[in-house]
Short mmCIF file of C-alpha atoms (C1' of nucleotides) in Angstrom, two decimals:
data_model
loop_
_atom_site.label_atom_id
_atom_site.label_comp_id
_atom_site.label_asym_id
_atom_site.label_seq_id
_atom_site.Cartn_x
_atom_site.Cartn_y
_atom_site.Cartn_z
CA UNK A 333 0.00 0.00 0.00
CA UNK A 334 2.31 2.72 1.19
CA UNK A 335 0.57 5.81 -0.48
CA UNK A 336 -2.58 6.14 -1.61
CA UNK A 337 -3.67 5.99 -5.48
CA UNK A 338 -4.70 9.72 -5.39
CA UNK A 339 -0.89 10.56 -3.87
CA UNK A 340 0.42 8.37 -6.83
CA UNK A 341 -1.09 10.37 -9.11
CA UNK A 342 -0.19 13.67 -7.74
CA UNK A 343 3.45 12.74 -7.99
CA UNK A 344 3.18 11.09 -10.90
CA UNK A 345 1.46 14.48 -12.62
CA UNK A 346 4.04 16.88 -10.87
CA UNK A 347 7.18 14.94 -11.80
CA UNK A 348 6.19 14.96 -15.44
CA UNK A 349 6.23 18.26 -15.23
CA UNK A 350 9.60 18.92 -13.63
CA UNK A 351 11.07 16.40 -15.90
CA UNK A 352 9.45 17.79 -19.05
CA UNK A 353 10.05 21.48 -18.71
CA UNK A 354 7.68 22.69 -21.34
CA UNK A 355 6.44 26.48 -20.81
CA UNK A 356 2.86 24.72 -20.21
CA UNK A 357 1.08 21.85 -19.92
CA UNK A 358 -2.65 21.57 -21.00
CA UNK A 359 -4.58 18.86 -18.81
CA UNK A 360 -5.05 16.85 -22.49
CA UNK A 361 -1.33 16.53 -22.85
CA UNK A 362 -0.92 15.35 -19.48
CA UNK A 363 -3.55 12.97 -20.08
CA UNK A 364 -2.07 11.45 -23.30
CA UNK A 365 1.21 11.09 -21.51
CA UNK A 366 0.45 9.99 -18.44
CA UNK A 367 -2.06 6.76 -17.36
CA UNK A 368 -4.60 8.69 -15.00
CA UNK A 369 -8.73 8.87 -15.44
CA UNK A 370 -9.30 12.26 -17.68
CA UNK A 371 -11.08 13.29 -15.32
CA UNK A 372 -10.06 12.96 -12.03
CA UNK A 373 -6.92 14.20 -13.78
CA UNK A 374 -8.49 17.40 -14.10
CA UNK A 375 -10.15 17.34 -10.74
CA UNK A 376 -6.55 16.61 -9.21
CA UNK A 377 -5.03 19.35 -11.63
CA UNK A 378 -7.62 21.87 -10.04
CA UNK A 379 -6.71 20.81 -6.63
CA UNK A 380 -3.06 20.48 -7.07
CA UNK A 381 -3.41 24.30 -8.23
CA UNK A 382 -5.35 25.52 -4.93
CA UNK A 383 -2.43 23.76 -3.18
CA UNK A 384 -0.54 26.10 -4.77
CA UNK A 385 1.77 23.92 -6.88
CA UNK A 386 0.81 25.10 -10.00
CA UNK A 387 -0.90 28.20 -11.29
CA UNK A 388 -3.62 27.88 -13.87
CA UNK A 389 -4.78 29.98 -16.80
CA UNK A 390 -8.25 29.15 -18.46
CA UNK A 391 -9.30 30.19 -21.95
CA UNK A 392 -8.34 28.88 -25.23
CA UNK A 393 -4.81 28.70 -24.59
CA UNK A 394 -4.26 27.91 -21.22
CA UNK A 395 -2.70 25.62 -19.27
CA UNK A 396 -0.73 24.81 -16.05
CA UNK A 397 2.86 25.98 -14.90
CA UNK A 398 4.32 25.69 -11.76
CA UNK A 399 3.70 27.89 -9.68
CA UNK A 400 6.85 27.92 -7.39
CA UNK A 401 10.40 27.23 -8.74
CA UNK A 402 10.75 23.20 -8.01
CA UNK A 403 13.49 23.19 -5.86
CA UNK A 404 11.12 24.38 -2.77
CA UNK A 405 8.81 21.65 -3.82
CA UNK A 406 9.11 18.75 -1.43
CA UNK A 407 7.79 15.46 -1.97
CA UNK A 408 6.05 15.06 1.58
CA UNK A 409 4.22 18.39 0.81
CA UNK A 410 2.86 17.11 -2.13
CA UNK A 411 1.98 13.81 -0.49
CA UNK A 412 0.59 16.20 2.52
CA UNK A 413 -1.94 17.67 0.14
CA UNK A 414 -3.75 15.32 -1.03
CA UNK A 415 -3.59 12.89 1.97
CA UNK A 416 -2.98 12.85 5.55
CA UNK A 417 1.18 12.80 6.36
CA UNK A 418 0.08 12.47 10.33
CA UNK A 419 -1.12 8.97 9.27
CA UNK A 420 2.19 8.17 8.51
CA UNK A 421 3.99 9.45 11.65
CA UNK A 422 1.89 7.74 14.09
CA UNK A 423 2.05 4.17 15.38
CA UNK A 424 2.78 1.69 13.31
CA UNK A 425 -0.24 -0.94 15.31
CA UNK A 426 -2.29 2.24 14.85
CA UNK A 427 -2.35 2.56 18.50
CA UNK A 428 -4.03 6.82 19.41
CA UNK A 429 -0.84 6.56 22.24
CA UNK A 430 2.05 5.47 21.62
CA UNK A 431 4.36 7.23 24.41
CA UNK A 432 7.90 7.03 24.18
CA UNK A 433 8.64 5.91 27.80
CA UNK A 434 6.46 2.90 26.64
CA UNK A 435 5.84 2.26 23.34
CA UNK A 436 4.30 -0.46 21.50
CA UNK A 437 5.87 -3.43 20.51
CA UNK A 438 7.01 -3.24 17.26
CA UNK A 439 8.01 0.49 17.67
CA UNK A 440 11.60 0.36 17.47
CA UNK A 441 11.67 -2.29 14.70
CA UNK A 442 9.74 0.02 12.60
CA UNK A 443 11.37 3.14 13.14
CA UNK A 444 14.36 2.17 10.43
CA UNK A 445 12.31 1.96 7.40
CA UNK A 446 9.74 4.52 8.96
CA UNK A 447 12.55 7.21 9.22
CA UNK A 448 13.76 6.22 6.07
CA UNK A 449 10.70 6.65 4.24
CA UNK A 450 9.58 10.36 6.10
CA UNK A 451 13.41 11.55 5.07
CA UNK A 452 13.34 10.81 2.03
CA UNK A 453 10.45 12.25 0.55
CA UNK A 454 11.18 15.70 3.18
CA UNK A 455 14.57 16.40 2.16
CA UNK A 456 13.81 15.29 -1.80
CA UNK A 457 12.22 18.34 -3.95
CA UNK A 458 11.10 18.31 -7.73
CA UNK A 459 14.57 19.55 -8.46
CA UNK A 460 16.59 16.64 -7.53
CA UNK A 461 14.91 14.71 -10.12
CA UNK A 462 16.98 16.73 -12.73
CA UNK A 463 20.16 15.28 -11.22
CA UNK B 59 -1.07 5.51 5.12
CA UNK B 60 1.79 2.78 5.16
CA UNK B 61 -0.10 -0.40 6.03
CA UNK B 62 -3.78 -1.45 6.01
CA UNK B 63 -6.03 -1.01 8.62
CA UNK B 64 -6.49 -4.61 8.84
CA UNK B 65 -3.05 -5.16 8.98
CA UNK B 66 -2.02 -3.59 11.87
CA UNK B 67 -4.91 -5.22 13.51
CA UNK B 68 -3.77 -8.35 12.80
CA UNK B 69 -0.14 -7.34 13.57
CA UNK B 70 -1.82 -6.18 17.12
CA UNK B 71 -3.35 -9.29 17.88
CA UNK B 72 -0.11 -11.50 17.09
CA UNK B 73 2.02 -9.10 18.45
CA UNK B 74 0.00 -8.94 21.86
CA UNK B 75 -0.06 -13.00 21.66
CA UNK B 76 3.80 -13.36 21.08
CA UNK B 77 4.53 -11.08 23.98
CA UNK B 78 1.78 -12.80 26.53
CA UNK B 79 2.46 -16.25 26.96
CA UNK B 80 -0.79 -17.46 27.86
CA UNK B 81 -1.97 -20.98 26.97
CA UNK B 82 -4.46 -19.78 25.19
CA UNK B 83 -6.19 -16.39 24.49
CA UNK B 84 -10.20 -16.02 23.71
CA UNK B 85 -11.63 -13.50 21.29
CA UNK B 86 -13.54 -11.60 24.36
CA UNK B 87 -10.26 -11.65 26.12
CA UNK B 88 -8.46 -9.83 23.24
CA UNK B 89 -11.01 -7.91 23.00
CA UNK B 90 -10.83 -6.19 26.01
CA UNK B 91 -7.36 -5.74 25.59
CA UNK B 92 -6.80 -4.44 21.70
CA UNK B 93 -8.61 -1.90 20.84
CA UNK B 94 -10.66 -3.39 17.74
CA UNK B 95 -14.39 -3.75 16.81
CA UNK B 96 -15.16 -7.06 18.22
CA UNK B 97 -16.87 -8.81 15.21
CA UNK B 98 -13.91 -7.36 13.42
CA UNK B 99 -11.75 -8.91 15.28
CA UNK B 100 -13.44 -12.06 15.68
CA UNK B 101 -13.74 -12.69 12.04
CA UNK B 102 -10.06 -11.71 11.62
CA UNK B 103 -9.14 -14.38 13.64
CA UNK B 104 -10.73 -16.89 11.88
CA UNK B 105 -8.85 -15.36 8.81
CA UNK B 106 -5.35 -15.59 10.74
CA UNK B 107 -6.51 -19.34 11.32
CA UNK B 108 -6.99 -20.06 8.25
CA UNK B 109 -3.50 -18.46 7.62
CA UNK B 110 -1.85 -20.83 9.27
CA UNK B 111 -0.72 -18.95 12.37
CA UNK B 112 -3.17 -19.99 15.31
CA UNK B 113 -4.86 -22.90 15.82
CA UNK B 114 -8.98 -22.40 16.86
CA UNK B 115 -11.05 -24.61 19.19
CA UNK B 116 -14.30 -24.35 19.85
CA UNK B 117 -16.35 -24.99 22.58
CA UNK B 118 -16.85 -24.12 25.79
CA UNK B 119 -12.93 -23.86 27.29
CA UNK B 120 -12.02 -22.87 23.22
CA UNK B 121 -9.52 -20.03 22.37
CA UNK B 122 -6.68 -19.94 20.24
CA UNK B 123 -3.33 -20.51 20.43
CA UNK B 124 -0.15 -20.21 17.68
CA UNK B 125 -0.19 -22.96 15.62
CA UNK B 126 3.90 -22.41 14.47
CA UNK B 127 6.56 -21.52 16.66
CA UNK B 128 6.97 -18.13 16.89
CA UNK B 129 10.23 -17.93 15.54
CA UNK B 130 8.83 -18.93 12.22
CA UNK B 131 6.16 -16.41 11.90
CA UNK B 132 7.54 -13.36 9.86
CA UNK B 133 6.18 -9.79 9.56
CA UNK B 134 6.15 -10.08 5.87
CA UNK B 135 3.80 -13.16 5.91
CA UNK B 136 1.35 -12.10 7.98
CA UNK B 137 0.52 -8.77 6.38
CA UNK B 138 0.56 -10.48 3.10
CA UNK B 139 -1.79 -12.74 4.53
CA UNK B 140 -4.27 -9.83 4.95
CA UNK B 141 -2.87 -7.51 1.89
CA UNK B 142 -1.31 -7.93 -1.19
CA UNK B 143 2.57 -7.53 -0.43
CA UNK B 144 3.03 -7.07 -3.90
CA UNK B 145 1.38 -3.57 -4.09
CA UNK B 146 4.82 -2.53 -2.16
CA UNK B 147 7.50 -3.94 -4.05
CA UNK B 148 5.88 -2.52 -7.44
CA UNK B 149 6.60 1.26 -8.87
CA UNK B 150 6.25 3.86 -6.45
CA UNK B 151 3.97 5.80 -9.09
CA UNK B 152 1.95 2.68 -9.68
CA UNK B 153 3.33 2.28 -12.74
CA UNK B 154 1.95 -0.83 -14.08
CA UNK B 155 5.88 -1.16 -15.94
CA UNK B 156 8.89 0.30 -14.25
CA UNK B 157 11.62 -1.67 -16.13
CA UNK B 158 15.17 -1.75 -14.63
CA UNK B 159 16.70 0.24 -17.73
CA UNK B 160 14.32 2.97 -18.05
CA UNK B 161 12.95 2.87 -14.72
CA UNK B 162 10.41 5.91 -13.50
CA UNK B 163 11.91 9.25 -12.13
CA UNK B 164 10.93 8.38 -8.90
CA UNK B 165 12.97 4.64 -8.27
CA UNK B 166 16.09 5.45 -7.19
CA UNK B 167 14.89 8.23 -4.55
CA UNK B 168 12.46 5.22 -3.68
CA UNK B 169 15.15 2.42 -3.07
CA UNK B 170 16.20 2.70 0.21
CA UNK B 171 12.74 3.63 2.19
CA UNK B 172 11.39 0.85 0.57
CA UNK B 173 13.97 -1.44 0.97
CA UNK B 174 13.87 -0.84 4.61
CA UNK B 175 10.58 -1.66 5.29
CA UNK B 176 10.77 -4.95 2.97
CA UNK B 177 13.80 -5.95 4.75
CA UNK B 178 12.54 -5.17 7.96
CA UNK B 179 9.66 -6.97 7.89
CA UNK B 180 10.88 -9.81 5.66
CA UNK B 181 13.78 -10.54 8.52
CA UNK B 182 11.89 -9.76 11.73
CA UNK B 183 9.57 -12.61 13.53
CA UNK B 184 7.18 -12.49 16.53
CA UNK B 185 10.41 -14.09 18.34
CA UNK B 186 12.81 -10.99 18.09
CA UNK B 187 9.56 -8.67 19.80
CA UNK B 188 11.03 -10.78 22.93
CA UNK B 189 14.61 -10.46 22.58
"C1'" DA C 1409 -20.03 39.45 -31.10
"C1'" DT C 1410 -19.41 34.75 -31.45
"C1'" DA C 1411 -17.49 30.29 -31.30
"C1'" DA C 1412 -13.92 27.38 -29.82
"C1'" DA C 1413 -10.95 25.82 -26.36
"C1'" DT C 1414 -9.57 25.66 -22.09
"C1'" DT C 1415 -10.04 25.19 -16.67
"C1'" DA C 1416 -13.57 25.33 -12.34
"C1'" DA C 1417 -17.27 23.92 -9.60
"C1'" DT C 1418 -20.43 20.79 -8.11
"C1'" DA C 1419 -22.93 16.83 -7.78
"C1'" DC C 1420 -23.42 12.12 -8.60
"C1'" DT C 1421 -21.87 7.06 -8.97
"C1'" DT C 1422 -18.97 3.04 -7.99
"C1'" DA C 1423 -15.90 -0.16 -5.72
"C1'" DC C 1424 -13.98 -1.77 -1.81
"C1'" DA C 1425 -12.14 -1.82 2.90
"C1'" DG C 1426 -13.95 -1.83 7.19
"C1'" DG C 1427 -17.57 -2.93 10.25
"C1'" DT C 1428 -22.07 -5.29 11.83
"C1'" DA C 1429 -25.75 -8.87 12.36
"C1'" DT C 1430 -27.52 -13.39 12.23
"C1'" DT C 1431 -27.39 -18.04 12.28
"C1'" DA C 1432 -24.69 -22.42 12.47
"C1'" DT C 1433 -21.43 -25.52 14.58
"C1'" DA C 1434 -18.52 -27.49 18.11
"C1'" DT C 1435 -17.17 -28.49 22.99
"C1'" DT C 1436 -17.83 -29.09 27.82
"C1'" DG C 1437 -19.85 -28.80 32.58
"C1'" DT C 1438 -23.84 -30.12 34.90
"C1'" DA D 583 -29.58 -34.81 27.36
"C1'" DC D 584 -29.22 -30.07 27.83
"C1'" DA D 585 -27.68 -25.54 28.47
"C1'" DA D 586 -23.87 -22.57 28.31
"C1'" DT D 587 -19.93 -20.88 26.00
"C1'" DA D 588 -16.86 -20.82 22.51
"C1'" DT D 589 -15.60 -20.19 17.30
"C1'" DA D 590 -17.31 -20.40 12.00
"C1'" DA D 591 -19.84 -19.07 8.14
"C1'" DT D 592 -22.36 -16.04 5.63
"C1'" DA D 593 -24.74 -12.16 4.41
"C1'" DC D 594 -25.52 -7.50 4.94
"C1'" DC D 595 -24.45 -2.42 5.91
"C1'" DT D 596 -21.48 1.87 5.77
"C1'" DG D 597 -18.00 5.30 4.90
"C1'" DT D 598 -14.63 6.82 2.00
"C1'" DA D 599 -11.42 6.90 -1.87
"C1'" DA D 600 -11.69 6.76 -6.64
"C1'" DG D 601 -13.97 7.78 -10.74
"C1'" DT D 602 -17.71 10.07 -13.78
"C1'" DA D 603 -21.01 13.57 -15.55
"C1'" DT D 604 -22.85 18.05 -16.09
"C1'" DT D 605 -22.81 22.71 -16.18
"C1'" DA D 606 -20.33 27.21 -15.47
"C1'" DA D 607 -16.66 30.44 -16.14
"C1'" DT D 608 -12.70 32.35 -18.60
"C1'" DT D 609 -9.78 33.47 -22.48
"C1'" DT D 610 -8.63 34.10 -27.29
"C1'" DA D 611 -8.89 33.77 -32.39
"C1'" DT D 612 -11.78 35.08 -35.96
#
DNA sequence: ATAAATTAATACTTACAGGTATTATATTGT
DNA sequence: ACAATATAATACCTGTAAGTATTAATTTAT
């Protein structure tokens, strides 16, 4: 499982972009290129611009750009806006406490790959992509 | 997101089993201890017998009990008993093709989270919780 | 001005994980 | 034998993520 389908796709749209840097990108390109449901592509395209990713411009030429150069883009804040990132700090048995003077039982054997996971996509942006 | 719901149920009830060496543990007696809907959890039981991992017996004086030794009873098996472990070891962008030579933009920033978590769980049993 | 081409808003539908209810089956103490 | 106490099987319900449909708003070429 990891992430969720909707996260996939939000990653999936904005690293296209970063990797393809065309002055714009109309949602029918992005749906020819990449495998996502034309319209929850666009619903997600509208969303990912109130998040303030991208900007958009209607009208009969119009399109999406980003909206922020890519190197302040961070993977966890994409993740963050279209699902909750709390869900994946928390317990790994799901427990509401966990407390650190006495944690669950599989708490320190998780915290490896968790720790991994949460510094990888904080510290990666858009921009290291191009490297 | 990370894991299923169900899965860290089922992780909770093994886990909680492993770590309280009882003869034998009844669904109302997990119940009050693990925080999970009770038909939910009695039904997942019945699921984690079928699995292979406890042993049911009805009746009056029933309960369950591990049917393997402990030692033998990996992580990896018993959330892929309750989830596909295959949706994490495919492309992080749910790519239904990510092939080694062309792989997507995201792999290599993927690698090592996701390594971590497969390794962890694929080389951790309900043994090493006591250790 | 008008039509064409684009995104935006909103509401609806679907699929599935998670959760519930009911009835059946097995075991044991009396 | 019978009642009590377990788990098993099966069907149903519900909430939410994912996907679809419809209509509105905006821009631009002619």
């Amino acid at each position: 499982m990891f992430i969720s389908k909707t996260s996939e796709y939000a990653l999936r749209i904005l690293t296209y972009m970063a990797l393809n840097n065309e002055t714009q990108f109309s949602a029918q390109s992005l749906y020819e290129e990449l495998e996502i449901p034309k319209r929850y592509l666009m619903r997600l395209l509208t969303d990912l611009s109130k998040s303030g990713f991208i900007n958009a411009t209607r009208g009969r030429s119009g399109g999406y750009v980003f909206a922020r150069p890519i190197e302040t883009i961070y993977f966890s804040e994409i993740i963050n806006s279209v699902e909750d990132l709390q869900s994946f700090e928390g317990c790994v048995l799901g427990n509401s406490v966990c407390p650190v003077d006495k944690p669950c039982a599989l708490h320190h054997i998780w915290e490896k790959p968790k720790q991994a996971f949460l510094e990888t996509i904080k510290t990666t942006t858009l921009a290291d992509l191009l490297l």
